[in-house]
Tab-separated table of C-alpha atoms in Angstrom:
chain	number	residue	atom	x	y	z
A	23	MET	CA	40.898	145.954	-37.461
A	24	PRO	CA	39.507	144.763	-34.367
A	25	LYS	CA	40.668	146.164	-31.073
A	26	GLN	CA	43.438	143.894	-29.798
A	27	VAL	CA	42.809	142.854	-26.159
A	28	ASN	CA	45.938	142.082	-24.226
A	29	HIS	CA	45.850	138.564	-23.106
A	30	GLU	CA	46.547	139.443	-19.287
A	31	GLU	CA	44.048	142.065	-19.297
A	32	ARG	CA	41.479	139.892	-20.495
A	33	ARG	CA	42.205	137.377	-17.745
A	34	GLN	CA	41.969	140.266	-15.269
A	35	ILE	CA	38.408	141.260	-16.840
A	36	ILE	CA	37.330	137.626	-16.469
A	37	ALA	CA	38.876	137.522	-12.814
A	38	GLU	CA	36.542	140.615	-11.838
A	39	ALA	CA	33.693	139.065	-13.427
A	40	THR	CA	34.341	136.232	-11.084
A	41	TRP	CA	34.489	138.624	-8.379
A	42	GLU	CA	31.040	139.837	-9.156
A	43	MET	CA	29.654	136.169	-9.321
A	44	ILE	CA	31.393	135.264	-6.086
A	45	MET	CA	29.343	138.392	-4.385
A	46	LYS	CA	26.134	137.402	-5.916
A	47	LYS	CA	26.421	133.703	-5.502
A	48	GLY	CA	29.203	132.702	-3.142
A	49	ILE	CA	32.061	130.368	-4.765
A	50	GLU	CA	29.923	127.194	-4.711
A	51	GLY	CA	27.373	128.832	-6.782
A	52	THR	CA	29.927	130.372	-9.192
A	53	THR	CA	29.961	128.273	-12.460
A	54	VAL	CA	32.447	128.804	-15.038
A	55	ARG	CA	29.214	129.217	-17.661
A	56	ALA	CA	27.770	132.094	-15.190
A	57	ILE	CA	31.366	133.859	-15.407
A	58	ALA	CA	31.304	133.676	-19.241
A	59	ASP	CA	27.937	135.311	-19.221
A	60	GLU	CA	28.957	137.892	-16.735
A	61	ALA	CA	32.024	138.739	-18.694
A	62	ASN	CA	30.332	138.812	-22.089
A	63	LEU	CA	32.433	135.741	-23.238
A	64	SER	CA	31.449	132.371	-25.076
A	65	LEU	CA	32.215	129.270	-22.937
A	66	GLY	CA	35.102	128.590	-25.566
A	67	SER	CA	36.563	131.803	-25.377
A	68	LEU	CA	36.863	131.811	-21.292
A	69	ARG	CA	38.323	128.490	-21.868
A	70	HIS	CA	40.844	129.839	-24.087
A	71	TYR	CA	42.116	131.875	-21.224
A	72	PHE	CA	41.503	129.668	-18.187
A	73	SER	CA	41.631	125.744	-19.024
A	74	SER	CA	39.990	124.667	-15.789
A	75	GLN	CA	37.462	126.294	-13.249
A	76	GLU	CA	40.330	125.790	-10.737
A	77	GLU	CA	42.747	127.637	-12.286
A	78	LEU	CA	40.065	130.719	-12.764
A	79	LEU	CA	39.142	130.617	-9.096
A	80	SER	CA	42.989	130.378	-8.112
A	81	TYR	CA	43.819	133.489	-10.302
A	82	SER	CA	40.760	135.461	-9.144
A	83	MET	CA	41.803	134.996	-5.643
A	84	GLU	CA	45.590	135.851	-6.429
A	85	LEU	CA	44.420	138.816	-8.245
A	86	VAL	CA	42.892	140.418	-4.877
A	87	LYS	CA	46.068	139.740	-3.336
A	88	GLU	CA	47.848	141.633	-6.445
A	89	ARG	CA	45.600	144.760	-6.244
A	90	VAL	CA	45.870	145.214	-2.385
A	91	THR	CA	49.666	144.791	-2.731
A	92	GLU	CA	49.743	147.451	-5.856
A	93	ARG	CA	47.776	150.119	-4.023
A	94	ILE	CA	50.001	149.545	-1.150
A	95	GLU	CA	53.014	149.866	-3.336
A	96	LYS	CA	51.802	153.080	-5.057
A	97	LYS	CA	50.978	154.435	-1.485
A	98	PHE	CA	54.675	153.791	-0.224
A	99	ALA	CA	56.138	155.252	-3.496
A	100	GLN	CA	54.967	158.516	-2.186
A	101	ASP	CA	57.739	158.975	0.248
A	102	ILE	CA	55.986	158.781	3.387
A	103	PRO	CA	57.992	159.510	6.847
A	104	MET	CA	59.262	156.339	8.162
A	105	ASP	CA	57.114	156.801	11.585
A	106	GLU	CA	53.948	157.026	9.706
A	107	LEU	CA	54.537	153.771	7.489
A	108	LEU	CA	52.770	151.474	10.048
A	109	VAL	CA	49.524	153.658	10.035
A	110	HIS	CA	49.440	154.094	6.263
A	111	PHE	CA	50.028	150.451	5.717
A	112	SER	CA	47.248	149.672	8.207
A	113	LEU	CA	44.521	151.906	6.739
A	114	GLU	CA	45.398	150.359	3.294
A	115	ILE	CA	44.225	146.980	4.724
A	116	ILE	CA	40.940	148.413	6.075
A	117	PRO	CA	38.281	148.450	3.352
A	118	LEU	CA	37.317	152.016	3.603
A	119	ASP	CA	36.238	152.619	-0.035
A	120	ASP	CA	33.893	150.587	-2.385
A	121	GLN	CA	36.737	148.954	-4.214
A	122	SER	CA	38.435	147.744	-1.307
A	123	ARG	CA	35.121	146.370	0.310
A	124	LEU	CA	34.391	144.399	-3.087
A	125	GLU	CA	38.045	142.857	-2.682
A	126	MET	CA	37.998	142.277	0.849
A	127	THR	CA	34.432	140.636	0.585
A	128	VAL	CA	35.787	138.297	-1.992
A	129	TRP	CA	38.684	137.621	-0.304
A	130	PHE	CA	36.693	136.397	2.946
A	131	HIS	CA	34.599	134.240	0.621
A	132	PHE	CA	37.888	132.509	-0.549
A	133	MET	CA	39.117	132.250	3.300
A	134	ALA	CA	35.584	130.612	4.111
A	135	ASN	CA	36.282	127.869	1.726
A	136	VAL	CA	38.614	125.209	2.948
A	137	GLN	CA	39.651	124.267	-0.619
A	138	PHE	CA	41.359	127.935	-1.253
A	139	ARG	CA	42.303	128.589	2.332
A	140	HIS	CA	45.207	126.210	2.542
A	141	LYS	CA	47.082	128.326	-0.141
A	142	PHE	CA	46.999	131.100	2.036
A	143	GLU	CA	47.662	130.096	5.378
A	144	GLY	CA	49.517	132.494	7.208
A	145	ASP	CA	50.597	133.957	3.761
A	146	ASP	CA	48.508	136.935	2.657
A	147	GLY	CA	51.093	139.197	2.610
A	148	ILE	CA	50.367	141.303	5.712
A	149	LEU	CA	52.154	139.438	8.216
A	150	GLN	CA	55.430	139.641	6.194
A	151	ALA	CA	54.933	143.176	5.121
A	152	LEU	CA	54.282	144.100	8.937
A	153	GLU	CA	57.497	142.296	9.905
A	154	GLN	CA	59.366	144.374	7.029
A	155	LEU	CA	58.045	147.458	8.235
A	156	LEU	CA	58.721	147.038	11.686
A	157	SER	CA	62.298	145.739	11.269
A	158	LEU	CA	62.962	148.995	9.167
A	159	LEU	CA	61.875	150.940	12.154
A	160	GLU	CA	63.949	149.000	14.544
A	161	ALA	CA	66.883	149.145	12.314
A	162	HIS	CA	66.568	153.037	12.219
A	163	GLY	CA	65.920	153.354	15.931
A	164	ARG	CA	62.299	154.762	15.811
A	165	LEU	CA	61.138	151.945	18.056
A	166	LYS	CA	60.853	152.342	21.902
A	167	PRO	CA	63.589	149.905	23.396
A	168	GLY	CA	62.728	146.586	24.643
A	169	ILE	CA	60.139	145.806	22.090
A	170	GLU	CA	59.437	142.083	21.376
A	171	LEU	CA	59.157	142.259	17.707
A	172	GLN	CA	57.529	138.982	16.826
A	173	GLU	CA	54.675	139.395	19.544
A	174	GLU	CA	54.028	143.118	18.511
A	175	ILE	CA	54.104	141.923	14.459
A	176	GLU	CA	51.390	139.369	15.527
A	177	THR	CA	49.461	141.796	17.483
A	178	LEU	CA	49.410	144.543	14.986
A	179	TYR	CA	48.346	142.102	12.342
A	180	ALA	CA	45.277	140.786	14.675
A	181	LEU	CA	44.250	144.346	15.394
A	182	VAL	CA	44.086	145.212	11.772
A	183	ASP	CA	42.727	142.617	10.245
A	184	GLY	CA	39.990	142.672	13.418
A	185	LEU	CA	39.316	145.955	12.389
A	186	ALA	CA	39.247	145.365	8.669
A	187	ILE	CA	36.647	142.582	9.114
A	188	HIS	CA	34.552	144.789	11.455
A	189	CYS	CA	34.693	147.711	9.108
A	190	LEU	CA	33.500	145.263	6.065
A	191	PHE	CA	30.550	143.950	8.544
A	192	ALA	CA	29.715	147.393	10.315
A	193	PRO	CA	30.878	150.203	8.271
A	194	VAL	CA	28.380	152.573	9.779
A	195	ARG	CA	29.837	152.043	13.359
A	196	LEU	CA	33.339	151.777	12.023
A	197	THR	CA	34.095	155.067	10.112
A	198	ARG	CA	37.498	156.147	9.369
A	199	GLU	CA	37.294	158.834	12.090
A	200	ARG	CA	36.736	155.900	14.571
A	201	ILE	CA	39.588	153.698	13.174
A	202	VAL	CA	42.425	156.069	12.908
A	203	PRO	CA	42.857	156.885	16.484
A	204	ILE	CA	42.613	153.222	17.436
A	205	ILE	CA	45.638	152.354	15.057
A	206	VAL	CA	47.607	155.445	15.934
A	207	LYS	CA	47.263	154.709	19.618
A	208	HIS	CA	48.497	151.340	19.119
A	209	VAL	CA	51.344	151.910	17.008
A	210	ASN	CA	52.322	154.870	19.485
A	211	LEU	CA	52.919	152.169	22.037
A	212	LEU	CA	55.688	151.074	19.685
A	213	LEU	CA	57.187	154.502	18.429
A	214	LEU	CA	59.858	156.271	20.235
A	215	HIS	CA	58.229	159.603	18.841
A	216	PRO	CA	54.434	159.268	18.826
A	217	LEU	CA	52.275	160.367	16.177
A	218	ASN	CA	49.222	162.693	15.997
A	219	SER	CA	46.150	160.860	14.847
A	220	SER	CA	44.988	164.314	13.051
A	221	ILE	CA	47.558	163.854	10.134
A	222	PHE	CA	45.704	160.746	9.095
A	223	LEU	CA	42.053	161.907	9.085
B	27	MET	CA	7.873	102.709	23.274
B	28	PRO	CA	9.853	104.876	20.800
B	29	LYS	CA	12.410	106.907	22.111
B	30	GLN	CA	10.996	110.583	22.734
B	31	VAL	CA	12.786	113.120	20.961
B	32	ASN	CA	12.475	116.511	22.308
B	33	HIS	CA	11.435	119.042	19.610
B	34	GLU	CA	14.186	121.548	20.272
B	35	GLU	CA	16.715	118.672	20.482
B	36	ARG	CA	15.762	117.555	17.015
B	37	ARG	CA	16.085	120.939	15.680
B	38	GLN	CA	19.411	121.135	17.088
B	39	ILE	CA	20.410	118.101	15.695
B	40	ILE	CA	18.997	119.286	12.221
B	41	ALA	CA	21.061	122.383	12.742
B	42	GLU	CA	24.524	120.578	13.456
B	43	ALA	CA	23.748	118.538	10.104
B	44	THR	CA	23.549	121.869	8.445
B	45	TRP	CA	26.850	122.949	10.093
B	46	GLU	CA	28.643	119.807	8.384
B	47	MET	CA	27.042	120.549	5.105
B	48	ILE	CA	28.152	124.124	5.211
B	49	MET	CA	31.633	122.971	5.942
B	50	LYS	CA	31.591	120.677	3.153
B	51	LYS	CA	29.654	122.371	0.675
B	52	GLY	CA	29.529	126.179	1.563
B	53	ILE	CA	26.162	127.820	2.204
B	54	GLU	CA	25.191	127.998	-1.475
B	55	GLY	CA	25.482	124.317	-1.753
B	56	THR	CA	23.821	123.303	1.148
B	57	THR	CA	20.356	122.088	0.108
B	58	VAL	CA	17.576	121.108	2.315
B	59	ARG	CA	17.667	117.439	1.110
B	60	ALA	CA	21.315	117.182	1.472
B	61	ILE	CA	20.601	118.173	5.171
B	62	ALA	CA	17.852	115.701	5.656
B	63	ASP	CA	20.196	112.939	4.338
B	64	GLU	CA	22.944	114.228	6.447
B	65	ALA	CA	20.649	114.159	9.584
B	66	ASN	CA	19.086	110.756	8.410
B	67	LEU	CA	15.754	112.232	8.223
B	68	SER	CA	13.263	112.410	5.570
B	69	LEU	CA	12.551	115.467	3.625
B	70	GLY	CA	8.964	115.422	4.966
B	71	SER	CA	10.141	115.055	8.772
B	72	LEU	CA	12.724	117.822	8.217
B	73	ARG	CA	9.747	120.113	7.024
B	74	HIS	CA	8.115	119.431	10.346
B	75	TYR	CA	10.803	121.259	12.139
B	76	PHE	CA	11.640	123.775	9.648
B	77	SER	CA	9.110	124.891	7.234
B	78	SER	CA	11.765	126.437	4.837
B	79	GLN	CA	15.471	126.586	4.000
B	80	GLU	CA	15.619	130.099	5.275
B	81	GLU	CA	14.122	129.273	8.679
B	82	LEU	CA	16.613	126.383	8.801
B	83	LEU	CA	19.540	128.605	7.837
B	84	SER	CA	18.760	131.244	10.347
B	85	TYR	CA	18.256	128.910	12.906
B	86	SER	CA	21.783	127.275	12.257
B	87	MET	CA	23.316	130.564	12.332
B	88	GLU	CA	21.573	131.307	15.996
B	89	LEU	CA	22.732	128.103	17.204
B	90	VAL	CA	26.141	129.110	16.643
B	91	LYS	CA	25.996	132.234	18.706
B	92	GLU	CA	23.979	130.386	21.405
B	93	ARG	CA	26.514	127.703	21.677
B	94	VAL	CA	29.520	130.407	21.976
B	95	THR	CA	27.255	132.331	24.725
B	96	GLU	CA	26.518	129.303	26.552
B	97	ARG	CA	29.933	128.313	26.754
B	98	ILE	CA	31.171	131.783	28.066
B	99	GLU	CA	28.413	131.832	30.363
B	100	LYS	CA	29.517	128.341	32.093
B	101	LYS	CA	32.959	129.744	32.057
B	102	PHE	CA	31.936	132.787	34.102
B	103	ALA	CA	29.756	130.900	36.417
B	104	GLN	CA	33.078	129.374	37.815
B	105	ASP	CA	33.647	132.537	39.811
B	106	ILE	CA	36.650	134.241	38.220
B	107	PRO	CA	38.744	137.069	39.595
B	108	MET	CA	37.015	140.293	38.152
B	109	ASP	CA	40.577	141.152	36.817
B	110	GLU	CA	40.794	138.132	34.745
B	111	LEU	CA	37.544	138.478	33.209
B	112	LEU	CA	38.701	140.045	29.893
B	113	VAL	CA	41.405	137.845	29.339
B	114	HIS	CA	39.094	134.499	29.899
B	115	PHE	CA	36.402	136.069	27.647
B	116	SER	CA	38.998	136.609	24.792
B	117	LEU	CA	40.281	133.197	25.174
B	118	GLU	CA	36.647	131.669	24.772
B	119	ILE	CA	35.971	133.762	21.741
B	120	ILE	CA	39.231	132.061	19.990
B	121	PRO	CA	38.813	128.944	18.310
B	122	LEU	CA	41.309	126.846	20.414
B	123	ASP	CA	39.811	123.267	20.105
B	124	ASP	CA	37.895	121.180	17.653
B	125	GLN	CA	34.135	122.380	18.286
B	126	SER	CA	34.729	126.096	18.534
B	127	ARG	CA	36.808	125.628	15.174
B	128	LEU	CA	33.797	124.232	13.566
B	129	GLU	CA	31.477	126.760	14.834
B	130	MET	CA	33.778	129.526	14.212
B	131	THR	CA	34.225	128.342	10.425
B	132	VAL	CA	30.427	127.803	9.818
B	133	TRP	CA	30.044	131.560	11.349
B	134	PHE	CA	32.549	132.806	9.005
B	135	HIS	CA	30.626	131.167	6.071
B	136	PHE	CA	27.296	132.890	7.337
B	137	MET	CA	29.136	136.098	7.539
B	138	ALA	CA	30.618	135.875	4.133
B	139	ASN	CA	27.124	135.406	2.828
B	140	VAL	CA	25.396	139.071	2.468
B	141	GLN	CA	21.919	137.468	3.086
B	142	PHE	CA	22.802	136.551	6.539
B	143	ARG	CA	25.258	139.220	7.383
B	144	HIS	CA	22.667	141.933	7.787
B	145	LYS	CA	21.149	140.522	10.611
B	146	PHE	CA	24.201	140.513	12.638
B	147	GLU	CA	25.693	143.680	11.703
B	148	GLY	CA	27.607	144.811	14.635
B	149	ASP	CA	25.668	142.417	16.994
B	150	ASP	CA	27.202	139.064	17.128
B	151	GLY	CA	27.239	139.609	21.028
B	152	ILE	CA	30.942	140.097	21.664
B	153	LEU	CA	30.851	144.078	21.535
B	154	GLN	CA	28.200	144.167	23.902
B	155	ALA	CA	29.717	141.583	26.251
B	156	LEU	CA	33.197	143.382	26.127
B	157	GLU	CA	31.308	146.625	26.886
B	158	GLN	CA	29.564	145.044	29.997
B	159	LEU	CA	32.933	143.642	31.323
B	160	LEU	CA	34.834	146.741	30.566
B	161	SER	CA	31.983	149.029	32.512
B	162	LEU	CA	31.873	146.532	35.370
B	163	LEU	CA	35.847	146.926	35.782
B	164	GLU	CA	35.596	150.654	35.500
B	165	ALA	CA	32.986	150.702	38.132
B	166	HIS	CA	35.002	148.648	40.553
B	167	GLY	CA	38.098	150.742	40.038
B	168	ARG	CA	40.233	148.235	38.382
B	169	LEU	CA	40.989	150.138	35.223
B	170	LYS	CA	43.917	152.833	34.886
B	171	PRO	CA	42.582	156.388	35.147
B	172	GLY	CA	41.958	158.239	31.987
B	173	ILE	CA	40.898	155.081	29.938
B	174	GLU	CA	38.632	156.145	26.523
B	175	LEU	CA	36.140	153.261	27.380
B	176	GLN	CA	34.496	153.113	23.996
B	177	GLU	CA	37.612	153.197	22.102
B	178	GLU	CA	39.226	150.449	24.209
B	179	ILE	CA	36.213	148.372	23.769
B	180	GLU	CA	36.545	148.711	20.090
B	181	THR	CA	40.240	148.008	19.957
B	182	LEU	CA	40.052	144.695	22.232
B	183	TYR	CA	37.115	143.789	20.060
B	184	ALA	CA	39.144	143.977	16.940
B	185	LEU	CA	42.277	142.563	18.487
B	186	VAL	CA	40.096	139.390	19.858
B	187	ASP	CA	38.388	138.906	16.467
B	188	GLY	CA	41.651	139.253	14.604
B	189	LEU	CA	43.445	136.728	16.694
B	190	ALA	CA	40.372	134.279	16.567
B	191	ILE	CA	40.357	134.450	12.522
B	192	HIS	CA	44.125	134.105	12.393
B	193	CYS	CA	44.108	131.168	14.871
B	194	LEU	CA	41.301	129.665	12.516
B	195	PHE	CA	43.499	130.030	9.455
B	196	ALA	CA	46.826	129.528	10.834
B	197	PRO	CA	46.705	127.256	14.051
B	198	VAL	CA	50.032	126.095	13.814
B	199	ARG	CA	51.549	129.406	13.856
B	200	LEU	CA	48.793	130.841	16.592
B	201	THR	CA	49.051	128.413	19.391
B	202	ARG	CA	47.413	129.353	22.719
B	203	GLU	CA	50.894	129.722	24.006
B	204	ARG	CA	51.340	132.705	21.359
B	205	ILE	CA	47.822	134.154	21.807
B	206	VAL	CA	47.919	134.196	25.628
B	207	PRO	CA	50.853	136.712	26.164
B	208	ILE	CA	49.226	138.990	23.342
B	209	ILE	CA	46.015	139.188	25.298
B	210	VAL	CA	47.229	139.885	28.614
B	211	LYS	CA	49.815	142.270	27.424
B	212	HIS	CA	47.138	144.230	25.849
B	213	VAL	CA	44.598	143.548	28.767
B	214	ASN	CA	47.455	145.035	31.049
B	215	LEU	CA	47.282	148.162	29.185
B	216	LEU	CA	43.704	148.672	30.846
B	217	LEU	CA	44.228	147.306	34.160
B	218	LEU	CA	45.125	149.143	37.311
B	219	HIS	CA	47.041	145.643	38.717
B	220	PRO	CA	48.554	143.783	35.700
B	221	LEU	CA	48.108	140.298	35.502
B	222	ASN	CA	50.619	137.507	34.779
B	223	SER	CA	50.261	135.396	31.450
B	224	SER	CA	51.145	132.200	33.001
B	225	ILE	CA	47.696	131.895	35.126
B	226	PHE	CA	45.905	131.468	31.615
B	227	LEU	CA	48.344	129.046	30.219
């Protein structure tokens, strides 16, 4: 009996082949035929999973977001001390290993492309997550008094995304050792009880 | 007598047509023929100015950097009080008008493309400029004592680039009114004499 391949699993394999193609050729150079070749599928089989190129590309973009979210949720399931949440979350966003570098590069391609950008305008999930984390810390009295929450969410979001992009483009300069103290220093501006960088290195 | 067109001026016009094509089709979809059409030139004339597509694209990327640099230098020629330099510089990086939005979008396309990214790894000029500005402020005793200069340069670079990208993708959320207080608040962490946001609005 042939090996059963789960439908959703196959869709993910195709999406990953799409990422590979995007890395090689950009979104504009990524044809359905090339993706089928990359995934070792006939064009007909691929069409069984995605009826249009648009559907395939949209799914591939969604999958980047899902993977990052999964990784963060897995990390947070580890019962992390509340005060450390913002730093751990930030470090999960920054592409410090090969897998997250690939995902962020693909994401970057999508974001450079007007057609896909609309979908995610201000909704890549990071802003909302930061809002939740900061609200949680505030509700538990872990933040310094007088913090302007909305402004601090926006600031941390920009700082983390800026570090993420710089890490993507200049990994030699922006190592984990360089990034951790920057994030901890910034988060400590917000926390009532400051953290020590060394626990994140 | 036909109007004389300066060689360099024509190259810039072609580079601007290249930007338009990149906005429409991405870098991979930008052919020399399409650029020639966009610039109302024959393919032969275009080749007179750029002998290869690579040369044309490299020049187009350099021109983005040059334009931004020019704008910043023009701004700084206006004899700005030293303490305000970091804020003005940051605001020039952030795409708050149509022209700088176009430039940053094109830049983003180039940076998403591995082929071009190498050239600019850690050298888009912003890091060096921030280093100069912060060193100048330090030399004139305008910074708080005990500032770790290299760390603060990297932090401000990430914050400003993060805001720039978020402003590009979510201009409705990230208005000048929202961005200015964030930058001023951060810069005030460094300055001995804090600035008031209102002078930048």
